[in-house]
Amino acid sequence: MEQPRCKFWLPKKKRFCAVLPFKDSPFCGNHMVRSDGQWIPCPIDQSHSVLTENLESHVKRCPFMKQARTLSLQPYYCKGINAGKGEVEDDVSSEMKRHAVYRMSIAEFYKLTEKVQHVHASICDDIRESYKMPEACNMWINREIDSKIPFQEKHVIQQASILGNLEDSGLLKSFHGRQQDDSQRAPAVVEFGAGRGYLTQMLADCYGIKKVFLVERKSYKLKADRSLRQKESLSLERLRIDIEDLDLKAVESLHGVHYLAIGKHLCGPATDLTLRCCVPERVSKSTSECGGEKTYLEGFAIATCCHHLCQWKHYINKEFMLGLGISKEEFNAITWFTSWAVDGDHGAEVSDSGLHLQLRLYVLYIWLGREKDEQSGTGAAAGVEGVVRSMQAVERAALGFMCKQIIDKGRMAWGSRNGLEARLVKYVAPTISPENHLLMAKRII
């Protein structure tokens, strides 16, 4: 007899939820009507929430408790090792950032947008297009792969260009050139925020990488792991851990190994955490335990994204921002502005080649708007929220793109300051993805 299923209709999938319902309820736990009580994130794993009055009993039986305990015993787990130095504070949500912007006076808002334009013009004029379709990736580009592997053209184009830029920089060539007589010391690739691992899958298929590590805090179905493990000569290790807590030098199988760090769409602060993980700011707990063993970063290629999630407490180069005259509060504001770059399809309107022209038009708009507000007083009555709503979407997008590039330029400057040859490129057209920044660096020999 077929078991009853949850009666919640999923419109996108055009079917009912397949999860078993709770006893005496037609719905599963995810789709039951919630109590009016106060719900708070579970302290063990914040991917789910619990009623305040049930917190004590829930913690004792939370299914993530065993996983958390197991992780805490791993030698490479070190709580907050990559969080960065500075004040301890809660994350600033997008809603909080928006409210802070709307509380500005119109004059303060204009001053900030003018500062963004000035900073962008002075430091972001060398970000070049670097769209790559390497021959080595033809088997993926031409769909000559296992039919069970998910294929989406836009993702394949992005993955191929990341690998093409790695190849063009000489990193893959020098990487392969290292002696691999000792399989334990074979060069490795560490993919941060790996998700299902299909960037690594393409890298292994097309470039023959033999040793890979996938770092991801979530558990995914339909992972590339199964296909990768079928490669007899490939060594695969998946580390289910938050990048913030990963002491890479304490991963035993990476001791003495040269490695490349890669990541596709590392959301918000995950990019900062990854940079700090690869080039630690402080001595890790493994220094004395590993007999002086080291890992050797050859370089990295990280596609950044979701800048609106960036947090001042995690940002890798606060000194850079402060040197530009951008305060903590202004940083929070410009991270919120970045969401305007991806809130619609502006690829055709704000093309990379026309961005600077659009920015000049935007500045003209600001000045005209100021004069109009001062003459009529309507802008002052509506406040900053009214000014923002009166802007055209393409104008908001232009400001958003400026802010994204400033944030990533700070990350690039941090790499250069730490002995790496770093650069920032646009690795795909904005029509493929508006999240098209690739942060690259290689070790200076």
Coordinates of N, CA and C in Angstrom, one line a residue, residues 223-424:
K223 N 25.4 15.0 -6.7 CA 26.8 15.6 -6.7 C 27.6 15.0 -7.8
A224 N 28.7 15.7 -8.1 CA 29.7 15.2 -9.1 C 30.5 14.1 -8.4
D225 N 30.5 13.9 -7.1 CA 31.3 13.0 -6.4 C 31.3 11.6 -7.0
R226 N 30.1 11.1 -7.4 CA 30.0 9.7 -7.9 C 30.7 9.6 -9.2
S227 N 30.6 10.5 -10.1 CA 31.3 10.5 -11.3 C 32.8 10.6 -11.1
L228 N 33.2 11.5 -10.2 CA 34.6 11.7 -10.0 C 35.3 10.5 -9.4
R229 N 34.6 9.8 -8.5 CA 35.1 8.6 -7.8 C 35.3 7.5 -8.8
Q230 N 34.7 7.5 -9.9 CA 34.8 6.5 -10.9 C 36.2 6.6 -11.7
K231 N 36.8 7.7 -11.5 CA 38.1 7.9 -12.1 C 39.2 7.3 -11.3
E232 N 39.8 6.2 -11.8 CA 40.7 5.4 -10.9 C 41.9 6.1 -10.4
S233 N 42.4 7.1 -11.2 CA 43.6 7.7 -10.8 C 43.4 9.0 -10.0
L234 N 42.1 9.3 -9.7 CA 41.8 10.5 -9.0 C 41.5 10.3 -7.5
S235 N 42.1 11.1 -6.7 CA 41.8 11.1 -5.2 C 40.9 12.3 -4.9
L236 N 39.8 11.9 -4.2 CA 38.8 12.9 -3.9 C 38.5 12.9 -2.4
E237 N 38.4 14.1 -1.8 CA 38.1 14.3 -0.4 C 37.1 15.4 -0.3
R238 N 36.0 15.2 0.3 CA 35.0 16.2 0.5 C 35.0 16.6 2.0
L239 N 35.2 17.9 2.2 CA 35.2 18.4 3.6 C 33.9 19.2 3.8
R240 N 33.0 18.6 4.6 CA 31.7 19.3 4.9 C 31.9 20.2 6.1
I241 N 32.3 21.4 5.8 CA 32.6 22.4 6.9 C 32.4 23.8 6.4
D242 N 32.1 24.7 7.2 CA 32.0 26.1 6.9 C 33.4 26.7 6.7
I243 N 33.6 27.4 5.6 CA 34.9 27.9 5.3 C 35.5 28.7 6.4
E244 N 34.6 29.4 7.2 CA 35.0 30.2 8.3 C 35.8 29.4 9.3
D245 N 35.5 28.1 9.4 CA 36.1 27.3 10.5 C 37.1 26.3 10.0
L246 N 37.5 26.4 8.7 CA 38.5 25.5 8.1 C 39.9 25.9 8.3
D247 N 40.7 25.1 9.0 CA 42.1 25.3 9.1 C 42.8 24.4 8.1
L248 N 43.1 25.0 6.9 CA 43.5 24.2 5.8 C 44.9 23.5 6.1
K249 N 45.7 24.1 6.9 CA 47.0 23.6 7.2 C 46.9 22.3 8.0
A250 N 45.7 22.1 8.6 CA 45.6 20.9 9.5 C 44.9 19.8 8.7
V251 N 44.7 19.9 7.4 CA 44.2 18.8 6.6 C 45.4 17.9 6.3
E252 N 45.4 16.8 6.9 CA 46.6 15.9 6.8 C 47.1 15.6 5.4
S253 N 46.1 15.3 4.5 CA 46.4 14.9 3.1 C 46.9 16.1 2.3
L254 N 46.9 17.3 2.8 CA 47.4 18.5 2.1 C 48.8 18.9 2.6
H255 N 49.3 18.2 3.6 CA 50.6 18.6 4.1 C 51.7 18.5 3.0
G256 N 52.4 19.5 2.8 CA 53.5 19.5 1.8 C 53.1 19.6 0.4
V257 N 51.8 19.8 0.2 CA 51.2 19.7 -1.2 C 51.0 21.1 -1.8
H258 N 51.4 21.3 -3.1 CA 51.1 22.5 -3.8 C 49.7 22.4 -4.3
Y259 N 48.9 23.5 -4.2 CA 47.5 23.4 -4.6 C 47.0 24.7 -5.2
L260 N 46.0 24.6 -6.0 CA 45.2 25.7 -6.6 C 43.9 25.8 -5.9
A261 N 43.5 27.0 -5.6 CA 42.2 27.2 -5.0 C 41.2 27.8 -6.1
I262 N 40.0 27.2 -6.2 CA 39.1 27.7 -7.2 C 37.7 27.8 -6.5
G263 N 36.9 28.6 -7.1 CA 35.5 28.8 -6.6 C 34.6 29.5 -7.6
K264 N 33.5 29.0 -7.8 CA 32.5 29.6 -8.7 C 31.3 30.2 -7.9
H265 N 31.2 31.5 -8.0 CA 30.1 32.2 -7.3 C 30.2 31.9 -5.8
L266 N 31.3 32.4 -5.2 CA 31.4 32.4 -3.7 C 30.7 33.5 -3.1
C267 N 29.5 33.3 -2.5 CA 28.6 34.3 -2.1 C 29.1 35.2 -1.0
G268 N 29.0 36.5 -1.3 CA 29.3 37.5 -0.2 C 30.6 37.3 0.5
P269 N 30.5 37.1 1.8 CA 31.8 37.0 2.6 C 32.5 35.7 2.4
A270 N 31.9 34.7 1.7 CA 32.6 33.5 1.5 C 33.9 33.7 0.7
T271 N 34.0 34.7 -0.1 CA 35.2 35.0 -0.8 C 36.3 35.5 0.2
D272 N 35.9 36.4 1.1 CA 36.8 36.9 2.1 C 37.3 35.8 3.0
L273 N 36.4 34.9 3.4 CA 36.8 33.8 4.2 C 37.8 32.8 3.5
T274 N 37.5 32.6 2.2 CA 38.4 31.8 1.4 C 39.8 32.3 1.3
L275 N 39.9 33.6 1.0 CA 41.2 34.3 0.9 C 42.0 34.2 2.2
R276 N 41.3 34.4 3.3 CA 42.0 34.3 4.6 C 42.3 32.8 4.9
C277 N 41.6 31.9 4.4 CA 41.9 30.5 4.6 C 43.1 30.1 3.9
C278 N 43.3 30.6 2.7 CA 44.4 30.2 1.8 C 45.7 30.9 2.2
V279 N 45.6 32.2 2.7 CA 46.7 33.0 3.2 C 46.4 33.5 4.6
P280 N 46.6 32.6 5.6 CA 46.2 32.9 6.9 C 46.8 34.2 7.5
E281 N 46.0 34.9 8.3 CA 46.5 36.1 8.9 C 47.2 35.8 10.3
R282 N 46.9 34.6 10.8 CA 47.5 34.3 12.0 C 48.0 32.8 12.0
V283 N 48.8 32.4 13.0 CA 49.3 31.1 13.0 C 48.2 30.1 13.4
S284 N 48.1 29.0 12.7 CA 47.0 28.1 12.9 C 47.4 27.1 14.0
K285 N 46.4 26.5 14.6 CA 46.6 25.6 15.7 C 47.4 24.4 15.2
S286 N 47.6 24.1 13.9 CA 48.3 23.0 13.4 C 49.8 23.2 13.3
T287 N 50.3 24.4 13.6 CA 51.7 24.7 13.3 C 52.6 23.7 14.1
S288 N 52.3 23.5 15.4 CA 53.2 22.7 16.2 C 52.8 21.2 16.1
E289 N 51.6 20.9 15.7 CA 51.1 19.5 15.7 C 51.6 18.8 14.4
C290 N 51.8 19.5 13.4 CA 52.1 18.9 12.1 C 53.6 18.8 11.8
G291 N 54.4 19.1 12.8 CA 55.9 18.9 12.6 C 56.4 19.9 11.5
G292 N 55.8 21.1 11.5 CA 56.3 22.1 10.5 C 55.8 21.9 9.1
E293 N 54.9 21.0 8.9 CA 54.4 20.7 7.5 C 53.7 22.0 7.0
K294 N 53.7 22.2 5.7 CA 53.0 23.4 5.2 C 52.2 23.0 3.9
T295 N 51.3 23.8 3.6 CA 50.7 23.7 2.3 C 51.2 24.9 1.4
Y296 N 51.2 24.7 0.1 CA 51.8 25.7 -0.8 C 50.7 26.2 -1.8
L297 N 50.2 27.4 -1.6 CA 49.3 28.0 -2.5 C 50.0 28.4 -3.8
E298 N 49.6 27.8 -4.9 CA 50.2 28.2 -6.2 C 49.4 29.4 -6.8
G299 N 48.1 29.5 -6.5 CA 47.3 30.6 -7.0 C 45.8 30.3 -6.9
F300 N 45.0 31.2 -7.3 CA 43.5 31.0 -7.1 C 42.8 31.7 -8.3
A301 N 41.6 31.1 -8.5 CA 40.6 31.8 -9.4 C 39.3 31.7 -8.8
I302 N 38.7 32.8 -8.4 CA 37.5 32.9 -7.6 C 36.5 33.8 -8.3
A303 N 35.4 33.2 -8.7 CA 34.3 34.1 -9.2 C 33.5 34.6 -8.1
T304 N 33.4 35.9 -7.9 CA 32.7 36.4 -6.8 C 31.3 36.7 -7.1
C305 N 30.4 36.8 -6.1 CA 29.0 37.1 -6.3 C 28.4 37.5 -5.0
C306 N 27.1 37.9 -5.1 CA 26.2 38.3 -4.0 C 26.9 39.3 -3.1
H307 N 27.4 40.4 -3.6 CA 28.1 41.4 -2.8 C 27.2 42.0 -1.8
H308 N 25.9 41.9 -2.0 CA 25.0 42.5 -1.0 C 25.1 41.8 0.3
L309 N 25.6 40.6 0.3 CA 25.7 39.8 1.6 C 27.1 40.1 2.3
C310 N 27.9 40.8 1.7 CA 29.2 41.1 2.3 C 29.1 41.8 3.7
Q311 N 30.0 41.5 4.6 CA 29.9 42.0 5.9 C 31.3 42.7 6.3
W312 N 31.2 43.9 6.9 CA 32.4 44.6 7.3 C 33.3 43.8 8.2
K313 N 32.7 43.0 9.1 CA 33.5 42.3 10.0 C 34.3 41.2 9.4
H314 N 33.9 40.7 8.2 CA 34.6 39.7 7.5 C 35.5 40.2 6.3
Y315 N 35.2 41.4 5.9 CA 35.9 41.9 4.7 C 37.4 41.9 4.8
I316 N 38.1 41.4 3.8 CA 39.5 41.1 3.8 C 40.4 42.3 3.9
N317 N 39.9 43.5 3.4 CA 40.8 44.6 3.2 C 40.1 45.9 3.7
K318 N 39.8 46.0 5.0 CA 39.2 47.2 5.6 C 40.1 48.4 5.4
E319 N 41.4 48.2 5.5 CA 42.4 49.3 5.4 C 42.2 50.0 4.0
F320 N 42.0 49.1 3.0 CA 41.8 49.7 1.6 C 40.6 50.6 1.6
M321 N 39.5 50.1 2.1 CA 38.2 50.9 2.1 C 38.4 52.2 2.9
L322 N 39.0 52.1 4.1 CA 39.2 53.3 4.9 C 40.2 54.3 4.2
G323 N 41.2 53.7 3.5 CA 42.1 54.6 2.8 C 41.4 55.4 1.7
L324 N 40.3 54.8 1.1 CA 39.5 55.5 0.1 C 38.5 56.5 0.7
G325 N 38.5 56.5 2.0 CA 37.5 57.4 2.7 C 36.2 56.8 2.8
I326 N 36.1 55.4 2.7 CA 34.8 54.7 2.8 C 34.7 54.1 4.2
S327 N 33.8 54.6 5.0 CA 33.7 54.2 6.4 C 32.9 52.8 6.5
K328 N 32.8 52.3 7.7 CA 32.1 51.0 7.9 C 30.6 51.2 7.5
E329 N 30.0 52.3 7.9 CA 28.6 52.6 7.5 C 28.4 52.8 6.0
E330 N 29.3 53.4 5.4 CA 29.3 53.6 3.9 C 29.5 52.3 3.2
F331 N 30.4 51.4 3.8 CA 30.6 50.1 3.2 C 29.3 49.3 3.2
N332 N 28.6 49.3 4.3 CA 27.3 48.7 4.4 C 26.3 49.2 3.3
A333 N 26.3 50.5 3.1 CA 25.4 51.1 2.1 C 25.8 50.6 0.7
I334 N 27.1 50.6 0.4 CA 27.5 50.3 -1.0 C 27.3 48.8 -1.3
T335 N 27.4 48.0 -0.2 CA 27.0 46.5 -0.4 C 25.6 46.4 -0.7
W336 N 24.7 47.2 -0.1 CA 23.3 47.2 -0.4 C 23.0 47.6 -1.9
F337 N 23.8 48.7 -2.3 CA 23.6 49.2 -3.7 C 23.9 48.1 -4.7
T338 N 24.8 47.1 -4.4 CA 25.2 46.1 -5.3 C 24.1 45.2 -5.8
S339 N 23.0 45.1 -5.0 CA 21.9 44.3 -5.3 C 21.2 44.9 -6.6
W340 N 21.3 46.2 -6.8 CA 20.7 46.8 -8.0 C 21.3 46.3 -9.3
A341 N 22.5 45.8 -9.2 CA 23.2 45.3 -10.5 C 22.6 44.0 -11.0
V342 N 21.9 43.3 -10.1 CA 21.4 42.0 -10.5 C 19.9 41.8 -10.2
D343 N 19.2 42.9 -10.1 CA 17.7 42.8 -9.8 C 16.9 42.8 -11.1
G344 N 17.6 42.6 -12.2 CA 16.9 42.5 -13.5 C 17.9 42.2 -14.6
D345 N 17.4 42.1 -15.8 CA 18.3 41.8 -16.9 C 18.7 43.1 -17.5
H346 N 19.9 43.6 -17.0 CA 20.4 44.9 -17.5 C 21.6 44.7 -18.4
G347 N 21.8 43.4 -18.8 CA 23.0 43.2 -19.6 C 23.1 44.0 -20.9
A348 N 21.9 44.2 -21.6 CA 21.9 44.9 -22.8 C 22.0 46.4 -22.6
E349 N 21.5 46.8 -21.4 CA 21.4 48.3 -21.1 C 22.7 48.8 -20.5
V350 N 23.3 48.0 -19.6 CA 24.6 48.4 -19.0 C 25.6 47.5 -19.4
S351 N 26.0 47.5 -20.7 CA 27.1 46.7 -21.2 C 28.4 47.1 -20.6
D352 N 29.4 46.2 -20.5 CA 30.7 46.5 -20.0 C 31.3 47.7 -20.7
S353 N 31.2 47.7 -22.0 CA 31.8 48.8 -22.8 C 31.1 50.1 -22.6
G354 N 29.8 50.1 -22.2 CA 29.1 51.4 -22.1 C 29.0 51.8 -20.6
L355 N 29.6 51.0 -19.7 CA 29.4 51.3 -18.3 C 29.9 52.7 -17.9
H356 N 31.1 53.1 -18.4 CA 31.6 54.4 -18.0 C 30.7 55.6 -18.5
L357 N 30.2 55.4 -19.7 CA 29.3 56.4 -20.2 C 28.1 56.5 -19.4
Q358 N 27.5 55.3 -19.0 CA 26.4 55.3 -18.2 C 26.6 55.9 -16.8
L359 N 27.8 55.7 -16.3 CA 28.1 56.3 -15.0 C 28.2 57.8 -15.1
R360 N 28.7 58.4 -16.2 CA 28.8 59.8 -16.4 C 27.3 60.4 -16.5
L361 N 26.5 59.6 -17.2 CA 25.1 60.1 -17.3 C 24.4 60.0 -15.9
Y362 N 24.8 59.0 -15.1 CA 24.3 58.9 -13.8 C 24.6 60.1 -12.9
V363 N 25.9 60.5 -13.0 CA 26.4 61.6 -12.2 C 25.6 62.9 -12.6
L364 N 25.4 63.0 -13.9 CA 24.6 64.2 -14.4 C 23.2 64.1 -13.8
Y365 N 22.7 63.0 -13.8 CA 21.3 62.8 -13.2 C 21.3 63.2 -11.7
I366 N 22.3 62.9 -11.0 CA 22.4 63.2 -9.6 C 22.4 64.7 -9.4
W367 N 23.2 65.4 -10.2 CA 23.3 66.9 -10.1 C 22.0 67.5 -10.5
L368 N 21.4 67.1 -11.6 CA 20.1 67.6 -12.0 C 19.0 67.4 -10.9
G369 N 19.1 66.2 -10.3 CA 18.2 65.8 -9.3 C 18.3 66.7 -8.1
R370 N 19.5 67.0 -7.7 CA 19.8 67.9 -6.6 C 19.2 69.2 -6.8
E371 N 19.4 69.8 -8.0 CA 18.9 71.1 -8.3 C 17.3 71.1 -8.3
K372 N 16.8 70.0 -8.8 CA 15.3 69.9 -8.9 C 14.8 69.8 -7.4
D373 N 15.4 69.0 -6.6 CA 15.0 68.9 -5.2 C 15.0 70.2 -4.5
E374 N 16.2 70.9 -4.7 CA 16.3 72.2 -3.9 C 15.3 73.2 -4.4
Q375 N 14.9 73.2 -5.7 CA 14.0 74.2 -6.2 C 12.5 73.8 -5.7
S376 N 12.2 72.5 -5.8 CA 10.8 72.2 -5.5 C 10.5 71.7 -4.1
G377 N 11.6 71.2 -3.4 CA 11.4 70.7 -2.1 C 10.7 69.3 -2.1
T378 N 10.4 68.7 -3.2 CA 9.7 67.5 -3.2 C 10.6 66.3 -2.9
G379 N 11.9 66.4 -3.3 CA 12.8 65.4 -3.0 C 13.0 65.3 -1.5
A380 N 13.1 66.4 -0.8 CA 13.3 66.4 0.7 C 12.1 65.8 1.3
A381 N 10.9 66.0 0.8 CA 9.7 65.5 1.4 C 9.7 63.9 1.3
A382 N 10.1 63.4 0.1 CA 10.0 62.0 -0.1 C 11.2 61.3 0.5
G383 N 12.3 62.1 0.8 CA 13.5 61.5 1.3 C 14.3 60.6 0.3
V384 N 15.3 59.9 0.9 CA 16.1 59.1 0.0 C 15.3 58.0 -0.7
E385 N 14.4 57.5 0.0 CA 13.6 56.4 -0.6 C 12.9 57.0 -1.9
G386 N 12.4 58.2 -1.9 CA 11.8 58.8 -3.0 C 12.8 59.0 -4.2
V387 N 14.0 59.4 -3.8 CA 15.1 59.6 -4.8 C 15.4 58.3 -5.5
V388 N 15.5 57.3 -4.7 CA 15.9 55.9 -5.2 C 14.8 55.4 -6.2
R389 N 13.5 55.6 -5.8 CA 12.4 55.2 -6.6 C 12.3 56.0 -7.9
S390 N 12.8 57.2 -7.9 CA 12.7 58.0 -9.1 C 13.8 57.7 -10.1
M391 N 14.8 56.9 -9.6 CA 15.9 56.5 -10.5 C 15.4 55.4 -11.4
Q392 N 15.9 55.5 -12.7 CA 15.6 54.4 -13.6 C 16.4 53.1 -13.2
A393 N 15.9 52.0 -13.6 CA 16.5 50.7 -13.2 C 18.0 50.7 -13.7
V394 N 18.2 51.2 -14.9 CA 19.5 51.1 -15.5 C 20.5 52.0 -14.7
E395 N 20.0 53.1 -14.2 CA 20.8 54.0 -13.4 C 21.2 53.3 -12.0
R396 N 20.2 52.6 -11.4 CA 20.5 51.9 -10.2 C 21.5 50.8 -10.5
A397 N 21.3 50.1 -11.6 CA 22.2 49.0 -12.0 C 23.7 49.5 -12.2
A398 N 23.8 50.7 -12.8 CA 25.1 51.3 -13.0 C 25.8 51.5 -11.7
L399 N 25.1 52.1 -10.7 CA 25.7 52.3 -9.4 C 26.0 51.0 -8.8
G400 N 25.2 50.0 -8.9 CA 25.4 48.7 -8.3 C 26.7 48.0 -8.9
F401 N 26.9 48.1 -10.2 CA 28.1 47.6 -10.8 C 29.4 48.3 -10.3
M402 N 29.3 49.6 -10.1 CA 30.4 50.4 -9.6 C 30.8 49.8 -8.2
C403 N 29.8 49.6 -7.4 CA 30.1 49.2 -6.0 C 30.7 47.8 -6.0
K404 N 30.2 46.9 -6.8 CA 30.7 45.5 -6.9 C 32.2 45.6 -7.3
Q405 N 32.5 46.4 -8.2 CA 33.9 46.4 -8.7 C 34.9 47.0 -7.6
I406 N 34.4 48.0 -6.9 CA 35.2 48.6 -5.8 C 35.5 47.6 -4.7
I407 N 34.5 46.8 -4.4 CA 34.6 45.7 -3.3 C 35.7 44.7 -3.8
D408 N 35.6 44.3 -5.1 CA 36.5 43.3 -5.6 C 37.9 43.8 -5.8
K409 N 38.0 45.1 -6.1 CA 39.3 45.7 -6.2 C 40.0 45.7 -4.9
G410 N 39.3 45.9 -3.8 CA 40.0 45.8 -2.5 C 40.5 44.4 -2.2
R411 N 39.8 43.4 -2.7 CA 40.2 42.0 -2.5 C 41.5 41.8 -3.4
M412 N 41.5 42.3 -4.6 CA 42.6 42.2 -5.4 C 43.9 42.9 -4.8
A413 N 43.7 44.0 -4.3 CA 44.8 44.8 -3.6 C 45.3 44.0 -2.4
W414 N 44.4 43.3 -1.7 CA 44.9 42.5 -0.6 C 45.8 41.4 -1.1
G415 N 45.4 40.7 -2.2 CA 46.3 39.7 -2.8 C 47.7 40.2 -3.1
S416 N 47.7 41.3 -3.8 CA 49.0 42.0 -4.2 C 49.8 42.3 -3.0
R417 N 49.2 42.7 -1.9 CA 49.9 43.1 -0.7 C 50.5 41.8 0.0
N418 N 49.9 40.7 -0.3 CA 50.4 39.4 0.4 C 51.2 38.6 -0.5
G419 N 51.9 39.2 -1.4 CA 52.9 38.5 -2.2 C 52.4 37.7 -3.4
L420 N 51.2 38.1 -3.9 CA 50.6 37.4 -5.0 C 50.5 38.3 -6.2
E421 N 50.6 37.8 -7.4 CA 50.4 38.6 -8.6 C 48.9 38.5 -8.9
A422 N 48.1 39.5 -8.5 CA 46.7 39.5 -8.6 C 46.1 40.4 -9.6
R423 N 44.9 40.0 -10.2 CA 44.2 40.8 -11.2 C 42.7 40.4 -11.1
L424 N 41.9 41.4 -11.6 CA 40.5 41.2 -11.6 C 40.0 41.4 -13.0

